[in-house]
Amino acid sequence: MAVTVASAHLDDRAFLAALDNCSLPLANFRHGDHLRLAWLQLHRSDFDEALQDVHAGIQRYAAHHGVAHIFHHTITSAWVMLLATHGEPTFAEFLQQNDSILNKELLHRFWTPASLSSAEAKSGWLPPDREKLPSRILCGDQIYLPHVS
């Protein structure tokens, strides 16, 4: 199933601004839009700052719209880490080359469904219980080994 980017009608700057000021409608912030946010943040700053900005942005947006319960710490961190291992030059190319695997089944390669659905994983970082996540994080021309907490 193809990843839907409901905010695709907005350019990157307008998307980030709408997310930041919480004017982006909830219907326009689906899984593909979460990935877009992570991609953009990873290409604007180093890994640690990008991870922090993605967490804060999603939490602020969700709280504003009264759906704070949707933020999941481990899932968000995992997607940021996975996106950071990719070197495609644009988000569109990233989606084109990886669309078929950008779903929850990819995370189930690393975590059991029970672990991912736990309160511990939702509220904080829960390391994978099946397979280690890739540790090669690209930051510009540098390779970086992140610390996730």
CSV table of C-alpha atoms in Angstrom, one decimal:
chain,number,residue,atom,x,y,z
A,1,MET,CA,0.0,0.0,0.0
A,2,ALA,CA,1.4,3.4,-1.0
A,3,VAL,CA,2.4,5.9,1.6
A,4,THR,CA,0.1,8.9,1.5
A,5,VAL,CA,1.6,12.3,2.1
A,6,ALA,CA,-1.6,14.4,2.7
A,7,SER,CA,0.4,17.6,2.9
A,8,ALA,CA,2.0,17.1,-0.5
A,9,HIS,CA,0.1,20.2,-1.8
A,10,LEU,CA,2.3,22.4,0.5
A,11,ASP,CA,6.0,23.1,-0.2
A,12,ASP,CA,8.4,22.1,2.6
A,13,ARG,CA,8.5,25.6,4.2
A,14,ALA,CA,4.7,25.9,4.2
A,15,PHE,CA,4.4,22.4,5.6
A,16,LEU,CA,6.8,23.0,8.5
A,17,ALA,CA,5.2,26.4,9.2
A,18,ALA,CA,1.7,24.9,9.3
A,19,LEU,CA,2.8,22.1,11.5
A,20,ASP,CA,4.7,24.6,13.8
A,21,ASN,CA,1.7,26.9,14.2
A,22,CYS,CA,-0.7,23.9,14.4
A,23,SER,CA,-2.8,25.2,11.4
A,24,LEU,CA,-2.2,22.0,9.4
A,25,PRO,CA,-5.5,20.0,9.6
A,26,LEU,CA,-5.3,16.7,11.4
A,27,ALA,CA,-6.4,15.0,8.1
A,28,ASN,CA,-3.2,16.3,6.5
A,29,PHE,CA,-0.8,14.8,9.1
A,30,ARG,CA,-0.8,11.1,8.3
A,31,HIS,CA,2.1,8.5,8.4
A,32,GLY,CA,3.7,9.9,5.3
A,33,ASP,CA,3.6,13.4,6.7
A,34,HIS,CA,5.3,12.2,9.9
A,35,LEU,CA,8.0,10.7,7.6
A,36,ARG,CA,8.2,14.0,5.7
A,37,LEU,CA,8.7,15.9,9.0
A,38,ALA,CA,11.5,13.5,10.0
A,39,TRP,CA,13.1,13.7,6.6
A,40,LEU,CA,13.1,17.5,6.6
A,41,GLN,CA,14.4,17.8,10.1
A,42,LEU,CA,17.2,15.4,9.4
A,43,HIS,CA,18.3,17.5,6.4
A,44,ARG,CA,18.2,20.7,8.4
A,45,SER,CA,20.2,19.7,11.5
A,46,ASP,CA,22.3,17.0,13.2
A,47,PHE,CA,20.6,13.8,14.3
A,48,ASP,CA,20.1,14.7,18.0
A,49,GLU,CA,18.6,18.0,17.2
A,50,ALA,CA,16.4,16.6,14.4
A,51,LEU,CA,15.1,13.8,16.8
A,52,GLN,CA,14.4,16.4,19.5
A,53,ASP,CA,12.6,18.7,17.0
A,54,VAL,CA,10.5,15.8,15.5
A,55,HIS,CA,9.4,14.8,19.0
A,56,ALA,CA,8.6,18.3,20.1
A,57,GLY,CA,6.8,19.2,16.9
A,58,ILE,CA,4.6,16.1,17.0
A,59,GLN,CA,3.8,16.5,20.7
A,60,ARG,CA,3.0,20.2,20.4
A,61,TYR,CA,0.8,19.6,17.3
A,62,ALA,CA,-1.0,16.6,18.9
A,63,ALA,CA,-1.6,18.5,22.1
A,64,HIS,CA,-3.0,21.5,20.3
A,65,HIS,CA,-5.5,19.3,18.4
A,66,GLY,CA,-6.5,17.4,21.5
A,67,VAL,CA,-4.9,14.1,20.5
A,68,ALA,CA,-1.8,14.1,22.6
A,69,HIS,CA,-2.3,10.4,23.2
A,70,ILE,CA,-1.2,9.6,19.6
A,71,PHE,CA,2.5,10.5,20.2
A,72,HIS,CA,4.5,7.3,20.6
A,73,HIS,CA,8.1,7.9,21.7
A,74,THR,CA,9.7,4.6,20.5
A,75,ILE,CA,7.9,4.5,17.1
A,76,THR,CA,8.8,8.2,16.4
A,77,SER,CA,12.4,7.6,17.4
A,78,ALA,CA,12.6,4.5,15.3
A,79,TRP,CA,11.3,6.1,12.2
A,80,VAL,CA,13.7,9.0,12.6
A,81,MET,CA,16.6,6.6,13.0
A,82,LEU,CA,15.6,4.6,10.0
A,83,LEU,CA,15.2,7.6,7.8
A,84,ALA,CA,18.6,8.8,8.9
A,85,THR,CA,20.2,5.8,7.3
A,86,HIS,CA,19.1,6.8,3.8
A,87,GLY,CA,21.0,8.8,1.3
A,88,GLU,CA,18.4,9.6,-1.3
A,89,PRO,CA,18.7,13.2,-2.3
A,90,THR,CA,15.0,14.1,-2.0
A,91,PHE,CA,12.1,12.9,0.1
A,92,ALA,CA,10.2,12.1,-3.2
A,93,GLU,CA,13.1,9.8,-4.2
A,94,PHE,CA,13.2,8.2,-0.8
A,95,LEU,CA,9.4,7.4,-1.0
A,96,GLN,CA,9.7,6.1,-4.5
A,97,GLN,CA,12.6,3.7,-3.6
A,98,ASN,CA,11.2,2.6,-0.3
A,99,ASP,CA,7.4,2.9,-0.4
A,100,SER,CA,6.7,-0.8,-0.1
A,101,ILE,CA,8.4,-1.1,3.3
A,102,LEU,CA,7.3,2.1,5.0
A,103,ASN,CA,4.7,0.5,7.2
A,104,LYS,CA,4.4,-1.0,10.7
A,105,GLU,CA,5.7,-4.3,9.4
A,106,LEU,CA,9.1,-2.8,9.1
A,107,LEU,CA,9.1,-1.9,12.8
A,108,HIS,CA,8.0,-5.4,13.6
A,109,ARG,CA,11.3,-6.6,12.2
A,110,PHE,CA,12.9,-4.9,15.1
A,111,TRP,CA,10.2,-5.1,17.9
A,112,THR,CA,7.5,-7.6,18.7
A,113,PRO,CA,4.1,-6.1,18.4
A,114,ALA,CA,3.6,-6.6,22.1
A,115,SER,CA,6.7,-4.6,22.9
A,116,LEU,CA,5.8,-1.7,20.6
A,117,SER,CA,2.3,-1.5,22.1
A,118,SER,CA,3.6,-1.3,25.7
A,119,ALA,CA,3.2,1.7,27.8
A,120,GLU,CA,7.0,1.8,28.3
A,121,ALA,CA,7.5,2.1,24.5
A,122,LYS,CA,4.9,4.7,24.2
A,123,SER,CA,6.3,7.0,26.9
A,124,GLY,CA,10.0,6.5,26.4
A,125,TRP,CA,12.7,4.7,24.3
A,126,LEU,CA,12.4,1.0,24.4
A,127,PRO,CA,15.3,-0.7,22.6
A,128,PRO,CA,14.4,-3.3,20.0
A,129,ASP,CA,13.7,-6.8,21.2
A,130,ARG,CA,14.1,-8.7,17.9
A,131,GLU,CA,16.9,-7.1,15.9
A,132,LYS,CA,19.2,-4.1,16.3
A,133,LEU,CA,18.4,-1.0,14.3
A,134,PRO,CA,20.9,0.1,11.8
A,135,SER,CA,23.5,2.3,13.4
A,136,ARG,CA,24.9,4.1,10.4
A,137,ILE,CA,23.3,7.5,10.5
A,138,LEU,CA,24.1,10.0,7.7
A,139,CYS,CA,24.5,13.6,8.6
A,140,GLY,CA,25.7,15.5,5.6
A,141,ASP,CA,28.9,13.8,4.6
A,142,GLN,CA,29.5,12.4,8.1
A,143,ILE,CA,28.5,9.0,9.6
A,144,TYR,CA,27.1,9.4,13.1
A,145,LEU,CA,26.2,6.9,15.8
A,146,PRO,CA,23.2,8.2,17.6
A,147,HIS,CA,22.3,8.0,21.3
A,148,VAL,CA,18.6,7.6,21.6
A,149,SER,CA,16.9,8.0,25.0
